[in-house]
Amino acid sequence: MNKKMKFVATVATLLIAAAGVITFEACNKKNEVVNNIPELNVAELSDMDKEMILFGEKMKSATKGGETMQLDEAVRNLSNYENFKMCDASRYSADMERLTIESEIPVIDGNVYLSDINAIYESNRKQIKDKLASLEGDDKTVYCVYSRIDGNSKDGEDVRVVTDAFMNRNDKIEPNPYHFDDNLCWPYNVYDCPECTGGKAVDVLNERIVTIMTEHVQCLPGYRVVLYEADGELLSASEVPDPNSPNGHYALIHFSYESPCLDADDMRYYLNSMINIATGWNVSQHNRGRILSYIQYIDFGDTALWGIYSEVECSYVGLDW
């Protein structure tokens, strides 16, 4: 583990001591370029810092119709660079503002122009900066950015790149996220069950799973926590069969089978089910050097649990604002 980094998990029993941080290897020409970029001549820089500075220089200097990069590699580097330049993942909040940006980019034989990747970066940066400025309060920052290729893109067409930026709003945390008052009930849909005053079930469960499962990293003073190499996990209710669940069909809430009002036992069952799912993800992802950096319980009819896992680095480089 990086000496500049301290790992803190919300649930201590979920820690895996062997989880490490995987770093990029430098490109073959790094030594030739280092002397020409003053930013790289700083002893405190990590290998990842250097790789991102090099990628940024290459991207910014790319001419239209010039240098290309393989699509997956380009979008992966774009996501990493956005986190490197704009984010501080030590500033985690239980309540995040999420901004989603969609862009399209032409693909030629599986490759994209670096100038087009740079255009996406500059556009995303402006929109993220504007959104952050619109949030209330002075003590706010961007937690992480996750850019990825839309899986619905078809061969022969421009590829859609989806970017999610997560920003801090406040630190409202349930004092005991495992407790559900037996005198309350929670509606799946507030309009179907107005007598339930516990709050919308999916929203309440989302707050609890975020508080319980999200893992945190701290760096020494002068360094900034940056998330890299993001990887997503997603499971919808219909993908998790469980005949013993409150709805008798699935381990997560499913709109086709759910009662209008959920009681405390129902809520405890679904929370424990989500913890079990996320714990399984954690084991697999920790073995690959990633921690759970963001989790959300989503309601789109057939509810789903969504997690983002990332490698972690302590960066000495300041934010690009």
XYZ file of C-alpha atoms in Angstrom:
321
model
C 0.000 0.000 0.000
C 1.267 3.474 -0.841
C 2.955 5.010 2.203
C 1.109 8.279 1.546
C -2.263 6.517 1.772
C -4.458 5.380 4.651
C -7.405 3.067 3.902
C -10.600 3.418 5.975
C -13.702 1.250 5.452
C -17.112 1.947 6.965
C -17.505 -1.723 7.903
C -14.224 -2.985 9.325
C -15.062 -6.657 8.786
C -15.151 -6.072 5.031
C -11.533 -4.972 4.839
C -9.126 -7.094 2.859
C -5.614 -6.350 4.021
C -3.992 -7.598 0.860
C -5.827 -5.154 -1.390
C -3.208 -3.078 -3.170
C -3.068 -0.283 -5.671
C -2.164 -1.133 -9.249
C -0.210 1.508 -11.100
C 0.381 2.070 -14.786
C 3.699 1.250 -16.349
C 5.294 4.133 -18.169
C 5.146 4.245 -21.931
C 8.330 3.420 -23.833
C 9.108 7.012 -24.698
C 8.612 8.445 -21.221
C 12.288 9.036 -20.528
C 12.633 10.944 -23.808
C 9.752 13.265 -22.909
C 10.295 13.852 -19.183
C 13.060 16.400 -19.619
C 10.821 18.529 -21.863
C 7.961 18.784 -19.344
C 8.944 20.710 -16.186
C 5.889 19.371 -14.293
C 7.457 15.912 -14.328
C 10.620 16.997 -12.528
C 9.050 16.820 -9.073
C 10.237 14.147 -6.645
C 6.821 13.713 -4.985
C 5.079 12.595 -8.181
C 3.794 9.030 -8.371
C 4.048 6.940 -11.528
C 0.361 7.605 -12.107
C 0.889 11.365 -11.809
C 3.575 11.148 -14.473
C 1.467 8.992 -16.763
C -1.463 11.391 -16.547
C 0.712 14.448 -17.183
C 2.145 12.721 -20.258
C -1.315 11.748 -21.506
C -2.583 15.292 -20.998
C 0.306 16.756 -22.973
C -0.229 14.262 -25.777
C -3.980 14.933 -25.851
C -3.664 18.728 -25.799
C -1.029 18.752 -28.553
C -3.000 16.420 -30.850
C -4.112 17.978 -34.142
C -7.485 17.384 -35.759
C -7.300 14.244 -37.914
C -3.859 13.444 -36.467
C -2.809 10.960 -33.799
C -5.235 8.183 -32.891
C -5.677 5.768 -29.991
C -7.658 2.578 -29.583
C -11.199 3.436 -28.425
C -11.268 1.540 -25.116
C -7.814 2.788 -24.129
C -8.679 6.381 -25.049
C -11.899 6.458 -22.996
C -10.186 4.730 -20.066
C -7.416 7.338 -20.128
C -9.996 10.116 -20.478
C -11.788 8.931 -17.324
C -8.504 8.636 -15.434
C -7.389 12.087 -16.585
C -10.683 13.690 -15.537
C -10.198 12.323 -12.026
C -6.551 13.394 -12.020
C -7.359 16.978 -13.026
C -10.698 17.653 -11.336
C -11.388 15.405 -8.333
C -10.586 14.914 -4.668
C -11.946 11.569 -3.485
C -11.042 12.227 0.155
C -14.034 14.577 0.237
C -16.715 11.872 0.330
C -20.318 12.760 1.175
C -23.254 10.471 1.873
C -25.373 12.654 -0.402
C -23.936 13.297 -3.872
C -25.074 15.508 -6.740
C -24.762 13.554 -9.975
C -24.228 15.181 -13.376
C -24.535 13.004 -16.501
C -23.024 14.184 -19.785
C -23.354 12.413 -23.137
C -20.955 12.955 -26.046
C -20.481 11.325 -29.444
C -17.176 10.545 -31.085
C -16.360 9.091 -34.533
C -14.582 5.731 -34.604
C -12.399 4.554 -37.479
C -11.341 0.894 -37.440
C -11.659 0.802 -33.668
C -9.605 3.972 -33.144
C -10.472 7.567 -32.219
C -8.622 10.824 -32.749
C -6.950 12.199 -29.647
C -8.107 15.659 -30.679
C -11.704 14.419 -30.335
C -10.944 12.974 -26.879
C -9.495 16.340 -25.892
C -12.665 18.072 -27.122
C -14.763 15.794 -24.882
C -12.481 16.536 -21.931
C -12.730 20.305 -22.375
C -16.520 20.150 -22.791
C -16.931 17.886 -19.758
C -14.625 20.070 -17.688
C -16.667 23.200 -18.436
C -19.998 21.534 -17.657
C -18.698 19.982 -14.444
C -17.179 23.281 -13.341
C -20.446 25.130 -14.058
C -22.495 22.531 -12.178
C -20.175 22.647 -9.182
C -20.428 26.436 -9.094
C -24.237 26.203 -9.066
C -24.323 24.083 -5.895
C -25.004 25.843 -2.613
C -22.225 26.437 -0.120
C -18.534 27.193 -0.377
C -17.045 23.916 0.873
C -17.733 21.672 -2.137
C -15.710 19.658 -4.614
C -15.931 16.979 -7.300
C -15.602 13.526 -5.737
C -15.045 11.431 -8.862
C -15.775 11.258 -12.601
C -16.624 8.077 -14.502
C -16.504 8.150 -18.311
C -17.416 5.024 -20.236
C -18.588 3.810 -23.638
C -22.348 3.438 -23.988
C -22.964 -0.273 -24.523
C -25.906 0.481 -26.815
C -23.669 1.984 -29.518
C -23.819 0.041 -32.810
C -21.029 -0.899 -35.197
C -20.465 1.627 -37.945
C -21.938 4.499 -35.945
C -20.394 7.231 -33.826
C -19.845 5.947 -30.294
C -21.604 7.621 -27.379
C -19.421 8.364 -24.353
C -21.350 8.752 -21.083
C -19.738 10.694 -18.242
C -21.059 10.738 -14.666
C -19.583 13.353 -12.335
C -20.316 13.068 -8.614
C -20.148 16.173 -6.409
C -20.475 16.661 -2.659
C -23.634 18.253 -1.296
C -23.838 17.510 2.445
C -22.986 14.907 5.064
C -26.439 13.863 6.246
C -25.885 10.370 7.660
C -28.335 8.103 9.467
C -27.021 7.655 13.064
C -27.730 3.910 12.946
C -28.167 2.795 9.338
C -29.224 -0.722 10.388
C -32.190 0.427 12.476
C -35.754 0.532 11.133
C -38.560 1.678 13.448
C -41.131 -1.105 13.793
C -43.867 1.546 14.135
C -43.203 2.941 10.639
C -43.738 1.720 7.109
C -42.078 2.640 3.819
C -43.924 2.907 0.473
C -42.565 1.612 -2.805
C -44.539 4.438 -4.413
C -45.500 7.334 -2.124
C -48.782 7.873 -4.003
C -49.948 4.304 -3.339
C -49.261 4.380 0.370
C -49.651 7.927 1.789
C -50.080 6.683 5.357
C -46.457 5.441 5.411
C -44.247 8.149 6.904
C -40.864 6.400 6.879
C -39.943 7.792 3.460
C -39.818 6.166 0.034
C -38.385 2.668 0.489
C -35.818 2.799 -2.329
C -34.519 6.223 -1.241
C -34.162 5.150 2.387
C -32.401 1.907 1.447
C -30.084 3.848 -0.843
C -29.050 6.175 2.016
C -28.381 3.189 4.274
C -26.320 1.126 1.795
C -24.217 4.178 0.906
C -23.472 4.841 4.587
C -22.650 1.221 5.365
C -20.667 0.055 2.346
C -18.688 2.926 0.822
C -14.957 2.642 1.455
C -12.690 5.634 1.983
C -9.027 6.489 1.581
C -7.042 9.270 3.221
C -3.686 10.666 2.105
C -1.020 12.541 4.022
C -1.253 16.365 4.041
C -0.274 17.865 0.710
C -1.602 14.908 -1.283
C -4.988 14.420 -2.899
C -6.968 11.160 -3.178
C -7.595 10.310 -6.836
C -9.612 7.366 -8.194
C -8.434 5.592 -11.363
C -9.347 2.619 -13.540
C -13.062 2.666 -12.656
C -15.078 -0.505 -13.172
C -18.851 -0.854 -12.757
C -21.059 -3.553 -11.229
C -24.838 -3.635 -11.784
C -27.544 -6.092 -10.709
C -31.268 -5.570 -11.203
C -33.942 -7.234 -9.083
C -34.905 -9.659 -11.848
C -31.283 -10.898 -11.943
C -31.296 -11.919 -8.253
C -33.907 -14.649 -7.715
C -34.794 -15.339 -4.080
C -38.002 -17.221 -3.224
C -37.471 -16.434 0.479
C -37.621 -12.670 0.027
C -40.586 -10.528 1.170
C -41.936 -10.500 -2.404
C -41.296 -14.239 -2.780
C -39.416 -13.780 -6.053
C -36.344 -11.510 -5.874
C -33.711 -10.355 -3.373
C -34.307 -6.724 -4.367
C -37.540 -4.739 -4.652
C -39.444 -5.576 -7.843
C -42.366 -3.399 -8.932
C -44.368 -6.359 -10.318
C -44.510 -8.175 -6.976
C -44.041 -5.575 -4.265
C -46.689 -4.675 -1.688
C -47.511 -0.933 -1.622
C -46.163 -0.632 1.935
C -43.011 -2.257 3.304
C -42.645 -2.863 7.026
C -39.458 -2.806 9.117
C -38.760 -6.518 8.551
C -39.045 -6.034 4.785
C -36.605 -3.126 4.890
C -34.108 -5.066 7.002
C -34.304 -7.985 4.593
C -33.611 -5.869 1.514
C -30.790 -3.960 3.239
C -29.076 -7.214 4.255
C -29.540 -8.534 0.721
C -27.817 -5.465 -0.736
C -24.987 -5.778 1.790
C -24.473 -9.401 0.730
C -24.387 -8.451 -2.960
C -21.946 -5.596 -2.408
C -19.743 -7.741 -0.141
C -19.422 -10.289 -2.945
C -18.461 -7.504 -5.340
C -15.924 -6.224 -2.808
C -14.138 -9.553 -2.544
C -13.757 -9.844 -6.316
C -12.784 -6.213 -6.862
C -10.370 -6.048 -3.904
C -8.468 -8.936 -5.478
C -8.060 -6.708 -8.543
C -6.783 -3.781 -6.468
C -10.025 -1.755 -6.448
C -12.207 -0.386 -3.637
C -15.903 0.499 -3.663
C -15.860 4.223 -4.422
C -19.577 4.754 -5.125
C -22.751 2.723 -4.645
C -26.376 3.536 -5.416
C -29.709 1.757 -5.187
C -31.692 2.825 -8.249
C -35.430 2.805 -8.870
C -36.479 2.515 -12.500
C -39.349 0.063 -12.060
C -37.143 -2.974 -11.655
C -34.785 -1.675 -8.955
C -31.040 -2.219 -9.270
C -27.880 -1.980 -7.186
C -25.037 -0.144 -8.927
C -21.433 0.048 -7.728
C -18.319 1.789 -9.047
C -14.945 0.324 -8.068
C -11.669 2.161 -8.520
C -7.962 1.902 -7.966
C -6.608 4.627 -5.702
C -3.567 6.907 -5.769
C -2.348 9.807 -3.665
C -1.536 12.634 -6.061
C 0.759 15.569 -5.366
C -0.648 17.543 -8.322
C -3.226 20.279 -7.703
C -6.715 20.585 -9.203
C -7.275 22.038 -12.680
C -9.736 24.868 -11.894
